[in-house]
Tab-separated table of C-alpha atoms and ligand atoms in Angstrom:
chain	number	residue	atom	x	y	z
A	76	MET	CA	253.781	252.523	186.459
A	77	ARG	CA	252.501	254.349	189.576
A	78	VAL	CA	250.898	251.825	191.914
A	79	LEU	CA	248.947	252.294	195.149
A	80	VAL	CA	249.603	249.376	197.504
A	81	THR	CA	246.867	249.200	200.139
A	82	GLY	CA	248.055	247.247	203.174
A	83	GLY	CA	251.650	248.066	202.221
A	84	ALA	CA	252.721	248.074	205.883
A	85	GLY	CA	251.612	244.457	206.350
A	86	TYR	CA	253.460	241.205	205.777
A	87	ILE	CA	252.691	240.586	202.096
A	88	GLY	CA	252.143	244.245	201.167
A	89	SER	CA	255.510	245.427	202.514
A	90	THR	CA	257.238	242.636	200.595
A	91	ALA	CA	255.451	243.794	197.432
A	92	VAL	CA	256.519	247.405	198.045
A	93	GLU	CA	260.141	246.371	198.476
A	94	ILE	CA	260.296	244.168	195.376
A	95	MET	CA	258.317	246.516	193.153
A	96	ARG	CA	260.201	249.708	194.012
A	97	HIS	CA	263.414	247.965	193.005
A	98	GLN	CA	261.791	247.051	189.685
A	99	GLY	CA	261.064	250.715	188.900
A	100	PHE	CA	257.425	250.978	190.011
A	101	GLU	CA	256.519	254.263	191.697
A	102	ILE	CA	254.774	253.168	194.896
A	103	SER	CA	252.301	254.820	197.264
A	104	VAL	CA	251.048	253.036	200.374
A	105	LEU	CA	247.694	253.339	202.160
A	106	ASP	CA	247.636	251.526	205.492
A	107	ASP	CA	246.046	252.274	208.867
A	108	CYS	CA	248.673	250.137	210.653
A	109	SER	CA	245.951	248.247	212.536
A	110	THR	CA	247.889	245.001	211.958
A	111	GLY	CA	250.771	246.403	209.905
A	112	HIS	CA	253.832	248.359	210.972
A	113	ALA	CA	254.766	251.863	209.817
A	114	ASP	CA	258.465	250.955	210.006
A	115	SER	CA	257.895	248.301	207.306
A	116	VAL	CA	257.309	251.093	204.773
A	117	PRO	CA	260.637	252.312	203.392
A	118	SER	CA	261.501	255.994	203.506
A	119	GLY	CA	261.110	257.546	200.073
A	120	VAL	CA	257.804	255.763	199.476
A	121	ARG	CA	254.708	257.976	199.646
A	122	PHE	CA	252.881	256.737	202.760
A	123	ILE	CA	249.328	257.743	203.624
A	124	GLN	CA	248.675	256.393	207.099
A	125	GLY	CA	244.936	256.191	206.668
A	126	SER	CA	241.985	253.869	206.357
A	127	LEU	CA	239.841	252.229	203.717
A	128	LEU	CA	236.984	253.514	205.860
A	129	ASN	CA	237.927	257.150	205.173
A	130	GLU	CA	236.991	258.403	201.706
A	131	LYS	CA	239.251	261.490	201.914
A	132	GLU	CA	242.297	259.400	202.774
A	133	ILE	CA	241.499	257.038	199.898
A	134	ALA	CA	241.187	259.991	197.497
A	135	GLU	CA	244.536	261.361	198.689
A	136	ALA	CA	246.194	257.968	198.275
A	137	LEU	CA	244.815	257.556	194.738
A	138	MET	CA	246.201	260.875	193.472
A	139	GLY	CA	248.467	260.316	190.461
A	140	VAL	CA	248.051	256.544	190.510
A	141	ASP	CA	247.682	254.198	187.494
A	142	ALA	CA	246.786	250.966	189.322
A	143	VAL	CA	246.000	249.533	192.756
A	144	ILE	CA	247.199	246.374	194.456
A	145	HIS	CA	244.718	245.818	197.266
A	146	PHE	CA	246.147	243.824	200.188
A	147	ALA	CA	244.547	245.788	203.040
A	148	GLY	CA	242.011	244.045	205.197
A	149	LYS	CA	241.276	241.857	208.167
A	150	SER	CA	242.434	238.279	207.742
A	151	LEU	CA	242.052	236.229	210.924
A	152	VAL	CA	239.517	233.424	210.537
A	153	GLY	CA	238.859	233.083	214.293
A	154	GLU	CA	238.416	236.836	214.755
A	155	SER	CA	235.993	236.888	211.818
A	156	VAL	CA	233.786	234.340	213.588
A	157	GLU	CA	233.750	236.514	216.731
A	158	LYS	CA	233.386	239.838	214.886
A	159	PRO	CA	231.665	239.250	211.532
A	160	ASP	CA	230.476	242.887	211.435
A	161	LEU	CA	234.051	244.159	211.599
A	162	TYR	CA	235.014	241.942	208.648
A	163	GLN	CA	231.989	243.071	206.683
A	164	ARG	CA	232.721	246.741	207.414
A	165	VAL	CA	236.475	246.735	206.754
A	166	ASN	CA	236.840	244.133	204.012
A	167	VAL	CA	233.612	244.604	202.051
A	168	GLY	CA	232.779	248.217	203.005
A	169	GLY	CA	236.426	249.290	202.728
A	170	THR	CA	236.743	247.760	199.264
A	171	ARG	CA	233.491	249.431	198.177
A	172	ASN	CA	235.005	252.776	199.246
A	173	LEU	CA	238.211	251.975	197.380
A	174	LEU	CA	236.371	251.047	194.154
A	175	ASP	CA	234.267	254.228	194.367
A	176	GLY	CA	237.412	256.278	194.984
A	177	MET	CA	239.052	254.644	191.962
A	178	HIS	CA	236.017	255.517	189.836
A	179	THR	CA	236.149	259.155	190.929
A	180	ALA	CA	239.914	259.320	190.338
A	181	GLY	CA	239.690	257.539	186.963
A	182	VAL	CA	241.883	254.623	188.121
A	183	LYS	CA	240.810	251.518	186.217
A	184	LYS	CA	243.217	248.753	187.265
A	185	ILE	CA	243.125	246.604	190.387
A	186	VAL	CA	244.766	243.411	191.615
A	187	PHE	CA	243.038	242.051	194.722
A	188	SER	CA	244.221	239.663	197.463
A	189	SER	CA	241.501	237.044	197.562
A	190	SER	CA	241.833	233.742	199.352
A	191	ALA	CA	241.445	229.975	199.133
A	192	ALA	CA	238.967	230.501	201.991
A	193	THR	CA	236.410	231.424	199.295
A	194	TYR	CA	236.161	227.738	198.325
A	195	GLY	CA	235.374	226.232	201.739
A	196	GLU	CA	235.332	222.406	201.832
A	197	PRO	CA	236.487	221.328	198.371
A	198	ALA	CA	234.737	218.471	196.591
A	199	VAL	CA	237.701	217.946	194.254
A	200	ILE	CA	241.466	218.255	194.872
A	201	PRO	CA	243.394	220.083	193.449
A	202	ILE	CA	241.059	223.083	193.513
A	203	LYS	CA	240.439	224.920	190.252
A	204	GLU	CA	239.188	228.495	189.981
A	205	ASN	CA	235.815	227.261	188.703
A	206	ALA	CA	235.272	225.043	191.768
A	207	GLN	CA	232.190	225.634	193.863
A	208	THR	CA	232.607	228.530	196.331
A	209	SER	CA	231.119	227.864	199.731
A	210	PRO	CA	233.123	229.643	202.440
A	211	THR	CA	232.957	228.132	205.930
A	212	ASN	CA	233.730	231.333	207.867
A	213	PRO	CA	232.931	235.086	207.659
A	214	TYR	CA	236.507	235.924	206.528
A	215	GLY	CA	236.153	233.694	203.439
A	216	ALA	CA	232.642	235.017	202.845
A	217	THR	CA	233.918	238.620	202.738
A	218	LYS	CA	236.644	237.663	200.242
A	219	LEU	CA	234.035	235.994	198.019
A	220	GLU	CA	231.719	238.999	198.291
A	221	ILE	CA	234.586	241.272	197.227
A	222	ASP	CA	235.418	239.015	194.253
A	223	HIS	CA	231.771	239.344	193.154
A	224	MET	CA	231.817	243.120	193.737
A	225	ILE	CA	234.969	243.519	191.650
A	226	HIS	CA	233.471	241.332	188.924
A	227	ALA	CA	230.398	243.578	188.761
A	228	GLU	CA	232.671	246.631	188.708
A	229	SER	CA	234.521	245.246	185.687
A	230	GLU	CA	231.210	244.860	183.848
A	231	ILE	CA	229.504	248.070	184.951
A	232	ARG	CA	232.436	250.491	185.144
A	233	ASN	CA	234.729	248.710	182.663
A	234	ILE	CA	237.630	248.301	185.107
A	235	ALA	CA	240.477	245.833	184.581
A	236	ALA	CA	240.703	243.442	187.513
A	237	VAL	CA	242.371	240.319	188.800
A	238	SER	CA	241.568	238.444	192.026
A	239	LEU	CA	244.428	236.287	193.249
A	240	ARG	CA	243.274	233.497	195.536
A	241	TYR	CA	246.229	232.740	197.772
A	242	PHE	CA	246.578	229.471	199.603
A	243	ASN	CA	249.092	229.691	202.516
A	244	VAL	CA	251.704	232.402	202.126
A	245	ALA	CA	255.025	231.844	203.887
A	246	GLY	CA	258.702	232.794	203.840
A	247	ALA	CA	260.403	236.156	204.079
A	248	LEU	CA	262.422	238.641	202.006
A	249	ASN	CA	265.971	239.670	202.840
A	250	CYS	CA	266.538	243.238	201.652
A	251	ASP	CA	268.933	246.094	202.372
A	252	ARG	CA	266.787	247.061	205.399
A	253	GLY	CA	267.027	243.538	206.848
A	254	TRP	CA	264.363	240.826	206.749
A	255	LEU	CA	260.730	241.595	205.945
A	256	SER	CA	258.679	238.855	207.534
A	257	GLU	CA	255.433	237.946	209.273
A	258	ARG	CA	254.865	240.200	212.291
A	259	HIS	CA	251.306	239.172	213.105
A	260	ASN	CA	249.967	239.359	216.657
A	261	PRO	CA	248.454	236.916	217.300
A	262	GLU	CA	250.336	234.734	214.809
A	263	THR	CA	247.982	232.067	213.465
A	264	HIS	CA	250.176	230.739	210.645
A	265	LEU	CA	251.748	227.330	211.012
A	266	ILE	CA	255.348	227.920	209.891
A	267	PRO	CA	256.255	230.794	212.266
A	268	ASN	CA	254.435	229.033	215.099
A	269	VAL	CA	256.268	225.755	214.487
A	270	LEU	CA	259.600	227.592	214.416
A	271	ARG	CA	258.793	229.399	217.681
A	272	SER	CA	257.573	226.319	219.533
A	273	SER	CA	259.392	225.417	222.721
A	274	GLY	CA	259.002	223.007	225.617
A	275	GLU	CA	256.728	225.543	227.368
A	276	THR	CA	254.770	226.389	224.188
A	277	PRO	CA	254.718	223.277	221.994
A	278	VAL	CA	253.030	223.572	218.615
A	279	ARG	CA	249.512	222.127	218.625
A	280	ILE	CA	248.615	219.526	216.014
A	281	PHE	CA	244.860	219.731	215.452
A	282	GLY	CA	243.850	216.153	214.688
A	283	GLY	CA	246.044	213.166	213.905
A	284	ASP	CA	243.279	211.051	212.396
A	285	TRP	CA	242.538	212.856	209.133
A	286	PRO	CA	242.282	210.715	205.977
A	287	THR	CA	245.811	211.670	204.883
A	288	PRO	CA	249.001	209.534	204.746
A	289	ASP	CA	250.295	210.687	208.173
A	290	GLY	CA	246.901	211.612	209.650
A	291	THR	CA	247.523	215.385	209.746
A	292	CYS	CA	245.971	218.081	207.539
A	293	ILE	CA	247.600	218.907	204.212
A	294	ARG	CA	247.946	222.490	202.982
A	295	ASP	CA	249.515	224.248	200.001
A	296	TYR	CA	252.232	226.838	200.768
A	297	VAL	CA	253.628	229.523	198.466
A	298	HIS	CA	256.719	231.662	199.102
A	299	VAL	CA	255.913	235.356	199.467
A	300	ILE	CA	258.551	236.286	196.831
A	301	ASP	CA	256.927	233.944	194.282
A	302	LEU	CA	253.550	235.399	195.254
A	303	ILE	CA	254.671	238.979	194.521
A	304	ASP	CA	256.083	237.855	191.181
A	305	ALA	CA	252.548	236.676	190.322
A	306	HIS	CA	251.130	240.098	191.289
A	307	ILE	CA	253.485	241.864	188.893
A	308	LYS	CA	252.535	239.435	186.126
A	309	ALA	CA	248.854	239.974	186.991
A	310	LEU	CA	249.293	243.772	186.781
A	311	ASN	CA	250.771	243.393	183.316
A	312	SER	CA	247.930	241.107	182.222
A	313	LEU	CA	245.051	243.476	183.087
A	314	GLU	CA	242.427	244.126	180.391
A	315	LEU	CA	239.664	246.711	180.599
A	316	GLY	CA	236.237	245.198	181.237
A	317	VAL	CA	237.715	241.841	182.271
A	318	HIS	CA	237.923	240.280	185.749
A	319	GLU	CA	240.063	237.151	186.027
A	320	ILE	CA	240.587	234.884	189.040
A	321	TYR	CA	243.805	232.907	189.592
A	322	ASN	CA	244.791	230.491	192.335
A	323	LEU	CA	248.250	231.020	193.794
A	324	GLY	CA	249.888	228.167	195.623
A	325	SER	CA	252.674	225.757	194.819
A	326	GLY	CA	250.328	223.076	193.499
A	327	ASP	CA	251.852	220.741	196.117
A	328	GLY	CA	250.590	219.846	199.542
A	329	TYR	CA	252.502	219.416	202.798
A	330	SER	CA	251.073	217.831	205.900
A	331	VAL	CA	251.450	219.460	209.310
A	332	ARG	CA	253.978	216.756	210.200
A	333	GLN	CA	255.951	217.413	206.995
A	334	VAL	CA	256.126	221.130	207.850
A	335	ILE	CA	257.297	220.226	211.353
A	336	ALA	CA	259.956	217.940	209.865
A	337	ALA	CA	261.140	220.779	207.574
A	338	ALA	CA	261.365	223.075	210.612
A	339	ALA	CA	263.344	220.442	212.534
A	340	ARG	CA	265.783	220.184	209.601
A	341	ALA	CA	266.171	223.989	209.460
A	342	LYS	CA	266.698	224.341	213.223
A	343	GLY	CA	268.729	221.172	213.603
A	344	GLN	CA	266.601	220.142	216.578
A	345	GLU	CA	263.330	218.400	217.376
A	346	ILE	CA	260.180	220.545	217.404
A	347	PRO	CA	258.045	220.134	220.553
A	348	THR	CA	254.439	219.267	219.613
A	349	ILE	CA	251.220	218.489	221.433
A	350	ASP	CA	248.260	216.570	220.021
A	351	SER	CA	244.921	218.405	220.095
A	352	PRO	CA	241.451	217.515	218.823
A	353	ARG	CA	240.402	218.440	215.281
A	354	ARG	CA	239.108	221.988	214.804
A	355	THR	CA	235.651	222.234	213.283
A	356	GLY	CA	235.631	223.659	209.773
A	357	ASP	CA	239.179	222.464	208.934
A	358	PRO	CA	239.157	220.571	205.614
A	359	ALA	CA	241.566	217.575	205.510
A	360	VAL	CA	243.338	218.631	202.301
A	361	LEU	CA	243.613	221.969	200.472
A	362	ILE	CA	245.793	222.016	197.374
A	363	ALA	CA	245.610	224.569	194.565
A	364	ASP	CA	245.420	223.792	190.896
A	365	ILE	CA	247.739	226.546	189.597
A	366	SER	CA	247.643	225.592	185.922
A	367	LYS	CA	245.654	228.732	184.984
A	368	ALA	CA	248.255	231.103	186.494
A	369	LYS	CA	250.997	229.065	184.841
A	370	SER	CA	249.490	229.077	181.384
A	371	ILE	CA	247.939	232.563	181.230
A	372	LEU	CA	250.243	234.630	183.461
A	373	GLY	CA	253.356	232.598	182.629
A	374	TRP	CA	253.958	232.303	186.399
A	375	SER	CA	255.634	229.432	188.144
A	376	PRO	CA	256.676	229.306	191.800
A	377	SER	CA	260.293	228.292	192.285
A	378	ARG	CA	260.750	228.136	196.070
A	379	GLY	CA	259.808	225.039	198.071
A	380	ILE	CA	258.880	224.347	201.679
A	381	ASP	CA	262.504	224.143	202.894
A	382	GLU	CA	263.228	227.640	201.582
A	383	MET	CA	260.003	229.025	203.094
A	384	VAL	CA	260.929	227.550	206.477
A	385	SER	CA	264.620	228.508	206.408
A	386	ASP	CA	263.883	232.100	205.281
A	387	THR	CA	261.303	232.484	208.051
A	388	LEU	CA	263.815	231.136	210.576
A	389	ALA	CA	266.554	233.461	209.295
A	390	SER	CA	264.174	236.416	209.615
A	391	PHE	CA	263.762	235.717	213.353
A	392	ASN	CA	267.482	236.130	214.045
B	143	LIG	N1	248.991	235.548	204.722
B	143	LIG	C1	248.299	234.624	204.037
B	143	LIG	O1	248.638	233.428	204.054
B	143	LIG	C2	247.095	235.025	203.203
B	143	LIG	C3	246.350	234.038	202.555
B	143	LIG	C4	245.251	234.414	201.773
B	143	LIG	C5	244.940	235.757	201.622
B	143	LIG	N2	245.655	236.702	202.292
B	143	LIG	C6	245.274	238.118	202.145
B	143	LIG	O2	246.422	238.900	201.820
B	143	LIG	C7	246.291	240.211	202.358
B	143	LIG	C8	247.542	240.551	203.145
B	143	LIG	O3	247.699	239.608	204.192
B	143	LIG	P1	248.888	239.718	205.266
B	143	LIG	O4	249.173	238.354	205.741
B	143	LIG	O5	249.981	240.572	204.713
B	143	LIG	O6	248.131	240.488	206.444
B	143	LIG	P2	248.586	241.759	207.299
B	143	LIG	O7	247.622	241.863	208.427
B	143	LIG	O8	250.039	241.672	207.624
B	143	LIG	O9	248.371	242.947	206.266
B	143	LIG	C9	247.126	243.594	206.099
B	143	LIG	C10	247.380	245.100	206.140
B	143	LIG	O10	246.143	245.795	205.950
B	143	LIG	C11	246.113	246.907	206.844
B	143	LIG	N3	244.714	247.282	207.083
B	143	LIG	C12	243.774	246.567	207.757
B	143	LIG	N4	242.626	247.273	207.798
B	143	LIG	C13	242.842	248.426	207.112
B	143	LIG	C14	242.047	249.565	206.810
B	143	LIG	N5	240.774	249.667	207.224
B	143	LIG	N6	242.594	250.570	206.093
B	143	LIG	C15	243.891	250.514	205.685
B	143	LIG	N7	244.700	249.465	205.957
B	143	LIG	C16	244.175	248.449	206.661
B	143	LIG	C17	246.827	246.407	208.090
B	143	LIG	O11	247.301	247.436	208.945
B	143	LIG	C18	247.951	245.560	207.492
B	143	LIG	O12	249.130	246.320	207.281
B	143	LIG	C19	245.009	240.209	203.198
B	143	LIG	O13	243.971	240.780	202.425
B	143	LIG	C20	244.743	238.725	203.428
B	143	LIG	O14	243.382	238.447	203.602
B	143	LIG	C21	246.719	236.372	203.078
């Protein structure tokens, strides 16, 4: 199958490219390298360094393609609060351009990177796909708007679509080119920040008085290799005229202190921390119900928090 990977120079996209090309997929990449890195795209892969905001570059990228995996976009919650227009333009407007380009090119299959941020503050844990969606920031709102747009596209233009709502993606892939890992700047994700903490830059714990067993927030983490496995299963599950949504997490939660303890085990040393006040908009607990992905896609994550932490640490060296 010939697959266009948008955002294929980013953290998750470049991992997908690497795994999928070794499984026999013929890959093209469209990425403007605004947060990704051209050197993450392997030589031999067709690479259009271009933008979702440019219809010609989209058309070029879609030439000869059977399906699209759409990772490209802006994904920093804090930045989205400061620049909601940018998130609207790139995430929503860019996806509109992509869907129109697919229509023109006759490409009818798409797997989209949605997010747990579409749910907002959950009323029930674990979170099912039919839970209420009430995003608490512009980033989550754009992901929800895109899910709705893709749903309409499946009805109106008969495309086959899956939205995968990731919880927290972590870990790294060791391949023949070395480690593919998170290279975000700024890095907002907990695991790399915990592993990089030092006496001068201790990791900040936002709130120690949450209604959780150790008082810190609980989140659901999924290894990036397991996540890509779900994308391949999603690609194979696509049906014309149908849009499905699946949560992707581990179905388990880890508190901030449990992640710090895992990092201390991996490094063999204490992790410097500093207590900070709660951040507004942070729910106490976010855990995915992944039973739909398990039963319909036949997907099951196999890597736990220790592997996510130790792979991330290994990728730094
Ligand atoms: N990392 C996570 O934990 C997580 C969780 C939920 C959802 N997601 C979603 O997964 C996707 C990938 O996330 P990531 O962590 O790999 O982020 P990333 O920033 O590493 O990758 C995003 C890629 O999109 C590219 N891009 C941005 N704007 C573009 C544009 N206008 N045209 C073309 N390319 C553009 C960037 O250059 C980058 O390579 C994003 O859509 C994100 O919202 C990630």
